[in-house]
JSON list of C-alpha atoms in Angstrom, two decimals:
[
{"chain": "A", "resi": 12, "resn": "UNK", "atom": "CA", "xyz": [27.00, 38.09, -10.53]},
{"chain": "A", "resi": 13, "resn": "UNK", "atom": "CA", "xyz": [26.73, 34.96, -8.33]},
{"chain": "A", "resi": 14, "resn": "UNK", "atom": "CA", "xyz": [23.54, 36.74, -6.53]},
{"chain": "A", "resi": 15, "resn": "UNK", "atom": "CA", "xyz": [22.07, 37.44, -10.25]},
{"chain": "A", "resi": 16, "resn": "UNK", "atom": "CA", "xyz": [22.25, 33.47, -10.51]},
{"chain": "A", "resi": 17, "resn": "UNK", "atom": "CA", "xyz": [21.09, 32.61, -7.39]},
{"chain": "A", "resi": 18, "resn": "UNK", "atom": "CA", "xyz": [18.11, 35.18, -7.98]},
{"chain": "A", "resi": 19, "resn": "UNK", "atom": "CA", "xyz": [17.23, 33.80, -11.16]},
{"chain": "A", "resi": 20, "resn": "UNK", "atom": "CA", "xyz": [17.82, 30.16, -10.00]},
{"chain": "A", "resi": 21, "resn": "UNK", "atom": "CA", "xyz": [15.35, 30.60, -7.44]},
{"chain": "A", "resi": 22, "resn": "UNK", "atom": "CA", "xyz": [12.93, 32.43, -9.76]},
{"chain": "A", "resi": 23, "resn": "UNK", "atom": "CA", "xyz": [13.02, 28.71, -12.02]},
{"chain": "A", "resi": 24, "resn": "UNK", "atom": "CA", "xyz": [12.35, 27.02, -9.36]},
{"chain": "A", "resi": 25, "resn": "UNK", "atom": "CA", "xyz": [9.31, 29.08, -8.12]},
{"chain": "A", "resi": 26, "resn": "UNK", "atom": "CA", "xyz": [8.11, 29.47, -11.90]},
{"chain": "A", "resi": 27, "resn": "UNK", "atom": "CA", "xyz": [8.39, 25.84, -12.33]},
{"chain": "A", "resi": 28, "resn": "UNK", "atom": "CA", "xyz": [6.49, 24.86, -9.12]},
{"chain": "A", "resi": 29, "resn": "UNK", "atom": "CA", "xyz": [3.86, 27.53, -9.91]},
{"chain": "A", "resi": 30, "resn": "UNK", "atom": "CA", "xyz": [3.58, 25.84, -13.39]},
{"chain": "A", "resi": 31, "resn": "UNK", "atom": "CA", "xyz": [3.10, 21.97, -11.52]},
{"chain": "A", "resi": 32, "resn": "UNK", "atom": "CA", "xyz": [-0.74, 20.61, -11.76]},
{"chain": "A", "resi": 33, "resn": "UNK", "atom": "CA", "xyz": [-2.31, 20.65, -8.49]},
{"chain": "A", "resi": 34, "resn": "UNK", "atom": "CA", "xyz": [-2.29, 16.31, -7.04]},
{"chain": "A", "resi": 35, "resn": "UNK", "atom": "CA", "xyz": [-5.61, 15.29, -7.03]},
{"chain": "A", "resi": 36, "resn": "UNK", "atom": "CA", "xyz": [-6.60, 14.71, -2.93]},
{"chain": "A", "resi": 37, "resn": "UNK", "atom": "CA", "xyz": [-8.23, 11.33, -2.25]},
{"chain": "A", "resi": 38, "resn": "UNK", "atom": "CA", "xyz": [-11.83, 11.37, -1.83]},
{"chain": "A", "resi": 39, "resn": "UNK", "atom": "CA", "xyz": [-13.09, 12.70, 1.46]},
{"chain": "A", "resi": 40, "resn": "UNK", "atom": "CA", "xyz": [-14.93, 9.80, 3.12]},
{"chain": "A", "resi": 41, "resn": "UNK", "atom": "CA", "xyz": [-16.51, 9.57, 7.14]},
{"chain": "A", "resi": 42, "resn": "UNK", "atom": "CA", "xyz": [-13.87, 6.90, 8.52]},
{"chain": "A", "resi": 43, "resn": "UNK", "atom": "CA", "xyz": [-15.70, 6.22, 11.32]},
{"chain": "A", "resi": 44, "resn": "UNK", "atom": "CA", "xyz": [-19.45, 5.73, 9.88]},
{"chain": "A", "resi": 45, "resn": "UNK", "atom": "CA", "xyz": [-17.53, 2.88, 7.72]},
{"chain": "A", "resi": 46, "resn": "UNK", "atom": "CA", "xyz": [-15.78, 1.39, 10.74]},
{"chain": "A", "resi": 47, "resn": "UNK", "atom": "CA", "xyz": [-18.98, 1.32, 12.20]},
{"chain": "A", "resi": 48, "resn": "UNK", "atom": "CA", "xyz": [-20.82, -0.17, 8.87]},
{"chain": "A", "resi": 49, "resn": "UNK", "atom": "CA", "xyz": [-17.72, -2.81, 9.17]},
{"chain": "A", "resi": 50, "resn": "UNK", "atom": "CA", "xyz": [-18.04, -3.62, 12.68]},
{"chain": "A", "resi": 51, "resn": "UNK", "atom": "CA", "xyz": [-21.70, -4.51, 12.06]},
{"chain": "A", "resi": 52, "resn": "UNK", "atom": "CA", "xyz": [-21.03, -6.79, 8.68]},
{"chain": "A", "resi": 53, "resn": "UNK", "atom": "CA", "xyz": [-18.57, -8.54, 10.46]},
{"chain": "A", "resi": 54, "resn": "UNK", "atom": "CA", "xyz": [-21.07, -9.52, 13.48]},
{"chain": "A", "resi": 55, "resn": "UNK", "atom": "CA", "xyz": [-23.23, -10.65, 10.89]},
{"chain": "A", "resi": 56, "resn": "UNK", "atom": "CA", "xyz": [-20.33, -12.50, 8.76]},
{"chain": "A", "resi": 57, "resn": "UNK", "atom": "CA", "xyz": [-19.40, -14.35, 12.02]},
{"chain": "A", "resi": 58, "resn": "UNK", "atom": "CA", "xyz": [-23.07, -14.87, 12.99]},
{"chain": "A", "resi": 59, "resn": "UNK", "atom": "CA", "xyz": [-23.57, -16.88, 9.80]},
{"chain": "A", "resi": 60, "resn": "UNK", "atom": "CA", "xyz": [-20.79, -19.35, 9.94]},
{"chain": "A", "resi": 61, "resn": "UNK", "atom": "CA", "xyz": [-21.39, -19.96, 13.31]},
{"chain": "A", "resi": 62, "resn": "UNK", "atom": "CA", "xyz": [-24.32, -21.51, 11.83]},
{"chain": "A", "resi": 63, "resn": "UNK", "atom": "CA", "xyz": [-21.40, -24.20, 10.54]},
{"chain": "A", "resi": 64, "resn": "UNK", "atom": "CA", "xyz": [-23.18, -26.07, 7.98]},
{"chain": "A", "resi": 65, "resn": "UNK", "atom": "CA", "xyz": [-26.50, -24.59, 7.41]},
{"chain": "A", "resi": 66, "resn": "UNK", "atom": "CA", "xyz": [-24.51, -21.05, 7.21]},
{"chain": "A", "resi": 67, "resn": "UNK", "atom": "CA", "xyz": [-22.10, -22.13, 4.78]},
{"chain": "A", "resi": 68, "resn": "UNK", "atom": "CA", "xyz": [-23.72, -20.86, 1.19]},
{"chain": "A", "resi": 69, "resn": "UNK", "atom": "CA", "xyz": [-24.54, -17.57, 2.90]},
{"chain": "A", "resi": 70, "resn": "UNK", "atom": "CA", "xyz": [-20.98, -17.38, 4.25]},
{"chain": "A", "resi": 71, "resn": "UNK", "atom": "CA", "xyz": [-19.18, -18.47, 0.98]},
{"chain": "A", "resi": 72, "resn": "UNK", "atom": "CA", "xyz": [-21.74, -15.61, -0.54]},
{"chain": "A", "resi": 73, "resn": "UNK", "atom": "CA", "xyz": [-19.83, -13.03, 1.58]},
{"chain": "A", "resi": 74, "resn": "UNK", "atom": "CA", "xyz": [-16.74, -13.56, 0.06]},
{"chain": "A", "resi": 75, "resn": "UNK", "atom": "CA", "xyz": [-15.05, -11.81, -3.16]},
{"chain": "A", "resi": 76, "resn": "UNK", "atom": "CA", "xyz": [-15.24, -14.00, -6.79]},
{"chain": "A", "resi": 77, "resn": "UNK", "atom": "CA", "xyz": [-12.92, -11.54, -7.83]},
{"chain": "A", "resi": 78, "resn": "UNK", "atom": "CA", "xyz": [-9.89, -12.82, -10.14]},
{"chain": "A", "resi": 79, "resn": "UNK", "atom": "CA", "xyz": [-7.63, -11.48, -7.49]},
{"chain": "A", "resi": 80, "resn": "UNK", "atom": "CA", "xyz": [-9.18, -13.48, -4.70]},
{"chain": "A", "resi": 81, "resn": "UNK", "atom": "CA", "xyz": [-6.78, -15.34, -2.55]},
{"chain": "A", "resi": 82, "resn": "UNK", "atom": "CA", "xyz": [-8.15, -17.16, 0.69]},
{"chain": "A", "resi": 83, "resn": "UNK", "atom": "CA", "xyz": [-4.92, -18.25, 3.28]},
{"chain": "A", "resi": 84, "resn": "UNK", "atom": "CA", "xyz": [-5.53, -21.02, 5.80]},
{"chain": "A", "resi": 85, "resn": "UNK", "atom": "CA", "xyz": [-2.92, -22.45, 8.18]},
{"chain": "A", "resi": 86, "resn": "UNK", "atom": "CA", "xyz": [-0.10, -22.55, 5.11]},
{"chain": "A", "resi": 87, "resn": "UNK", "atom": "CA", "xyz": [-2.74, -23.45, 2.11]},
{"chain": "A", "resi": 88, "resn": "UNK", "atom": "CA", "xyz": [-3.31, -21.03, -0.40]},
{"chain": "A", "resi": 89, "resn": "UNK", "atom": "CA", "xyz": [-6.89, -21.14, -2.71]},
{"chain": "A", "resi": 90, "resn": "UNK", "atom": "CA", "xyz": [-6.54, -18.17, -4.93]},
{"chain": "A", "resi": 91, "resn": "UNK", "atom": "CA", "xyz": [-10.01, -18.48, -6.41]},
{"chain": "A", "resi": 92, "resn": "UNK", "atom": "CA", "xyz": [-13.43, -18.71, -4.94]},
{"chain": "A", "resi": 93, "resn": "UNK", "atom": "CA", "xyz": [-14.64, -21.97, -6.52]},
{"chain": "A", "resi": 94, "resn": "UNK", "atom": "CA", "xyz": [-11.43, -23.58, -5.36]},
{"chain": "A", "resi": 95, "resn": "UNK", "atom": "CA", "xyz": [-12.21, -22.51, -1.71]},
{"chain": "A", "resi": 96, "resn": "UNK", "atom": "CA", "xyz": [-15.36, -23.82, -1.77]},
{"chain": "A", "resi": 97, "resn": "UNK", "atom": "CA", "xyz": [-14.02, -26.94, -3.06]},
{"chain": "A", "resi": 98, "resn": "UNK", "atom": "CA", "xyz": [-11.72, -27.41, -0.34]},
{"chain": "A", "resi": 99, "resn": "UNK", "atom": "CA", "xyz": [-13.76, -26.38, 2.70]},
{"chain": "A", "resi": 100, "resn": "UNK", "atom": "CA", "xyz": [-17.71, -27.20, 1.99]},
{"chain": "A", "resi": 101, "resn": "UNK", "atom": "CA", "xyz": [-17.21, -31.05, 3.37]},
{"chain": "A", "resi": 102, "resn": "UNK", "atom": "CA", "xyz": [-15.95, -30.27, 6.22]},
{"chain": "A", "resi": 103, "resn": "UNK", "atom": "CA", "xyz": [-18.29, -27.42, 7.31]},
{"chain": "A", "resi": 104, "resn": "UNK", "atom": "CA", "xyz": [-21.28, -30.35, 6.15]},
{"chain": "A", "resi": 105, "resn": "UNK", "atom": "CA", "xyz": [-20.35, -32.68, 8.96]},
{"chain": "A", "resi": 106, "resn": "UNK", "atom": "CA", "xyz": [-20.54, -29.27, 11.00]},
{"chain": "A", "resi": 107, "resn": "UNK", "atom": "CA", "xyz": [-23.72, -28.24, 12.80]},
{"chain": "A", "resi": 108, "resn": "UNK", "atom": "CA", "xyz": [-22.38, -25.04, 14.16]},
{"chain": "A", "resi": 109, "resn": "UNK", "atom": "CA", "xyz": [-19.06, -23.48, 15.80]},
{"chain": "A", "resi": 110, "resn": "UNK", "atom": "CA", "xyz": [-19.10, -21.11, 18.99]},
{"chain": "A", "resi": 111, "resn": "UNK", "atom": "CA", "xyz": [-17.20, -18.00, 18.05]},
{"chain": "A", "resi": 112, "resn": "UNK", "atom": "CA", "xyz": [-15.45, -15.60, 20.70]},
{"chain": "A", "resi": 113, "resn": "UNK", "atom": "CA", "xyz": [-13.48, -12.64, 19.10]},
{"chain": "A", "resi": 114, "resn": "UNK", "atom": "CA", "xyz": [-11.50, -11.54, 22.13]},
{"chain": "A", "resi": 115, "resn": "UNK", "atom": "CA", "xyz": [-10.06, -8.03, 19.89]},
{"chain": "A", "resi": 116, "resn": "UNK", "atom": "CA", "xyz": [-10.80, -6.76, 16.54]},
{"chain": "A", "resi": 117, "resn": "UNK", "atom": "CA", "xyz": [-8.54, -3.94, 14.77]},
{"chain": "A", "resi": 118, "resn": "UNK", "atom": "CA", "xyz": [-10.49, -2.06, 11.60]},
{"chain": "A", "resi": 119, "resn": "UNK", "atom": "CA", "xyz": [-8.41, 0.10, 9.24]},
{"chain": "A", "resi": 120, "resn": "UNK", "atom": "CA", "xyz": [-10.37, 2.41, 6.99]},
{"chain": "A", "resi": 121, "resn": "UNK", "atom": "CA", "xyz": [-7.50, 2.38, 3.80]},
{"chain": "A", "resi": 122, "resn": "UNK", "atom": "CA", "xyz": [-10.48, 4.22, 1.82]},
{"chain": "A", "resi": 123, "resn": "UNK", "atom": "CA", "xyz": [-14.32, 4.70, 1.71]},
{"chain": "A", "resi": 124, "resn": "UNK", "atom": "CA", "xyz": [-14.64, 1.18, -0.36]},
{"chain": "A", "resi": 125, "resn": "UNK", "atom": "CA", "xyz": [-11.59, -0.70, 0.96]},
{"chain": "A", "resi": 126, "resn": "UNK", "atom": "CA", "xyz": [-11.04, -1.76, 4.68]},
{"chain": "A", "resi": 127, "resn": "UNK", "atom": "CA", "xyz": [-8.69, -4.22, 6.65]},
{"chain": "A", "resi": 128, "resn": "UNK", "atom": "CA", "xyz": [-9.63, -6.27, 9.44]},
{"chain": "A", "resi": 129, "resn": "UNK", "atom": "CA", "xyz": [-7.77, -8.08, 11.89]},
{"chain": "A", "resi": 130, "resn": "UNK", "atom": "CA", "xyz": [-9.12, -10.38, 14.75]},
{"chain": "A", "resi": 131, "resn": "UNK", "atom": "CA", "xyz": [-8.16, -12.20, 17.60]},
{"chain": "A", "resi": 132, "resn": "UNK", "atom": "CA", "xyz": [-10.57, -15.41, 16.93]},
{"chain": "A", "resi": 133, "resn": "UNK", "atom": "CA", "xyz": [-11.74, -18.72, 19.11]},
{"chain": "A", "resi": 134, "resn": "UNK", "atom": "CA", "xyz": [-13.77, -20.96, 17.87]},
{"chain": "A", "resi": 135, "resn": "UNK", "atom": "CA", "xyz": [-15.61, -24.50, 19.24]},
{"chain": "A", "resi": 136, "resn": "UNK", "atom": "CA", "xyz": [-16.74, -26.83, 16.46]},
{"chain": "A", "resi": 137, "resn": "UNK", "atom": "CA", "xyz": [-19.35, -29.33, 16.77]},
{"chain": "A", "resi": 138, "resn": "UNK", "atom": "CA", "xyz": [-19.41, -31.62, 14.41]},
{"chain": "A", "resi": 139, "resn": "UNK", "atom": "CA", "xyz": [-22.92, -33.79, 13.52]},
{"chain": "A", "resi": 140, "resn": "UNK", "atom": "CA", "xyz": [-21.75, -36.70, 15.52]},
{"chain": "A", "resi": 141, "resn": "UNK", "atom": "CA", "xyz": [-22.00, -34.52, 19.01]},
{"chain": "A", "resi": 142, "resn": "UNK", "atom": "CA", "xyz": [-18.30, -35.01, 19.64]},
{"chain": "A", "resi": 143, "resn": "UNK", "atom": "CA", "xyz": [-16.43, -30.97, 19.38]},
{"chain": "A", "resi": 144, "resn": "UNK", "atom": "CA", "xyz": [-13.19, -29.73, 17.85]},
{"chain": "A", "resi": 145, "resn": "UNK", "atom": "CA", "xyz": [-11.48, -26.68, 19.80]},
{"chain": "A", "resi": 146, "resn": "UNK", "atom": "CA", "xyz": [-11.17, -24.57, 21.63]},
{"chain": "A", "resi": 147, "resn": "UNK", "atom": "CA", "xyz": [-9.21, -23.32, 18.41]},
{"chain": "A", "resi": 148, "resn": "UNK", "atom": "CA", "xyz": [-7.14, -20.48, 18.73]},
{"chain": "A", "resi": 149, "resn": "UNK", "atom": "CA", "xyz": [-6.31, -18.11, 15.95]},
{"chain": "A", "resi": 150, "resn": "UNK", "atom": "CA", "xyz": [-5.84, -14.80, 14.03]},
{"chain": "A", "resi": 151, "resn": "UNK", "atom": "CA", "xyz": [-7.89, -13.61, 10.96]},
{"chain": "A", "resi": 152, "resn": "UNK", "atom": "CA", "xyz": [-6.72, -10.81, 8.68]},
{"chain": "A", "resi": 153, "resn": "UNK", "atom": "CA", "xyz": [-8.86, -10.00, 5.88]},
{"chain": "A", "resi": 154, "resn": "UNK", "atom": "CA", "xyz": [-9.09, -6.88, 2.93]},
{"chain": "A", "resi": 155, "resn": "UNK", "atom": "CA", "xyz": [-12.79, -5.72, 2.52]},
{"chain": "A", "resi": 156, "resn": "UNK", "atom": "CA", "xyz": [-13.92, -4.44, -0.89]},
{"chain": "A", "resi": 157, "resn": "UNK", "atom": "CA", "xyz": [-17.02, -2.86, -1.63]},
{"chain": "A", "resi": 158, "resn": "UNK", "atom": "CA", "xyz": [-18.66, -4.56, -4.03]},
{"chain": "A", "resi": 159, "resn": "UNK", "atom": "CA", "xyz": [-21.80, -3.00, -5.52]},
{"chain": "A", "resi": 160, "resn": "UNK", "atom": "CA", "xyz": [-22.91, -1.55, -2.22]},
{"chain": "A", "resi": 161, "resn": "UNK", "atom": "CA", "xyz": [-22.09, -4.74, -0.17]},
{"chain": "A", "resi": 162, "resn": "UNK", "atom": "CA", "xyz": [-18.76, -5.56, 1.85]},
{"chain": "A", "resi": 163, "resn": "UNK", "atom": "CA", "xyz": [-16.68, -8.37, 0.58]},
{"chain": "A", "resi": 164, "resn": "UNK", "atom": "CA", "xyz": [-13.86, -10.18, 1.63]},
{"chain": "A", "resi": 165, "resn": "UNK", "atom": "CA", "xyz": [-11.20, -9.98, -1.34]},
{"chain": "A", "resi": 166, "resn": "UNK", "atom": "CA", "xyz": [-8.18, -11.06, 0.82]},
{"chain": "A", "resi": 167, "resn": "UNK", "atom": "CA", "xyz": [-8.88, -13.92, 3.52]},
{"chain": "A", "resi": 168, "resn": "UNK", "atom": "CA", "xyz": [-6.13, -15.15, 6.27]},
{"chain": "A", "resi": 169, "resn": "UNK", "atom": "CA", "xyz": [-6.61, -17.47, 9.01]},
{"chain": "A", "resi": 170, "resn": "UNK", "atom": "CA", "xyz": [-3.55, -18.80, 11.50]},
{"chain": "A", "resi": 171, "resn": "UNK", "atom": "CA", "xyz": [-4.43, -21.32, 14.18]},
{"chain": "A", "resi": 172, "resn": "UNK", "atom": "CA", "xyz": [-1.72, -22.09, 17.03]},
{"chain": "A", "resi": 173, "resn": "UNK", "atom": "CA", "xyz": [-0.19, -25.08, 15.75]},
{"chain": "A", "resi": 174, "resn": "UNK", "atom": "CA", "xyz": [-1.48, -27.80, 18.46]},
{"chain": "A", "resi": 175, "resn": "UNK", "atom": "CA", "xyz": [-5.23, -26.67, 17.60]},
{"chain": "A", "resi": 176, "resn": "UNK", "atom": "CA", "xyz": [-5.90, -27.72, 14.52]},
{"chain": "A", "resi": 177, "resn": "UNK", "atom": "CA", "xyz": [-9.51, -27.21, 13.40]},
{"chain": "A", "resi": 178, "resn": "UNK", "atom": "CA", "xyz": [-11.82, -29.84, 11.34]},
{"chain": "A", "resi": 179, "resn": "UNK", "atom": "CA", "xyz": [-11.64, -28.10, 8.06]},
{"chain": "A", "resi": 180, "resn": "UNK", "atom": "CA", "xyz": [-8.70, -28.27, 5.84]}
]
């Protein structure tokens, strides 16, 4: 009798699996064609705001205005677009442009619209009066979203070592 039960336990559990809907699979997508497509937005992200000043509407313009934005900078928190603007545009207009070195650079596709990114990042400010503010030394971490076709940065964090401070906020 105990083998009957067993038997027909087992049949349950096969009838009930059988019976399960199928998980949907995440959508195929070509990880490395979209590290590549990253590596080469982020050249051109970094191009622009080493541009300091002048580059600053067509940097700002890379990020997210997403409700969900949050942008994290050396303990600060702006957690909308508008706000970050606010807090950094002065200091990038006494900027004429930054020298940018990024040492390493880890990309991790999480899906075909949605990548993170985190750098290694030194930086050299000069400011409009000729004097210079670095060398700054810091990570970045931020969470790409495609937005209409285009990358954007959703999530933005920046750390500087604590002796470097750099002239924005």
């Amino acid at each position: 009798m105990r083998n009957v039960r067993a038997a027909a336990g087992a049949l349950m559990i096969l009838a009930a699996a059988a019976c399960t809907a199928p998980q949907p699979q995440p959508p195929a997508f070509d990880q490395q064609a979209i590290e590549a497509e990253v590596n080469g937005w982020l050249g051109a992200f970094w191009e622009t705001w080493a541009e300091g000043g002048a580059g600053f509407d067509r940097g700002i313009a890379m990020y997210d205005d997403h409700p969900d934005f949050a942008l994290a900078y050396d303990g600060s928190l702006w957690r909308s677009l508008p706000s970050a603007d606010t807090a950094f545009r002065p200091a990038f207009q006494n900027m004429t442009h930054q020298d940018i070195a990024i040492p390493q650079t880890a990309i991790a596709v999480l899906g075909p619209d949605l990548v993170h990114v985190a750098q290694q990042v030194t930086t050299i400010q000069t400011l409009a009066d000729g004097s210079t503010v670095g060398p700054i030394h810091g990570v970045v971490t931020m969470v790409l979203v495609r937005v209409d076709g285009a990358w954007k940065i959703r999530f933005y964090h920046e750390s500087t070592a604590p002796s470097e401070k750099a002239a924005t906020p």
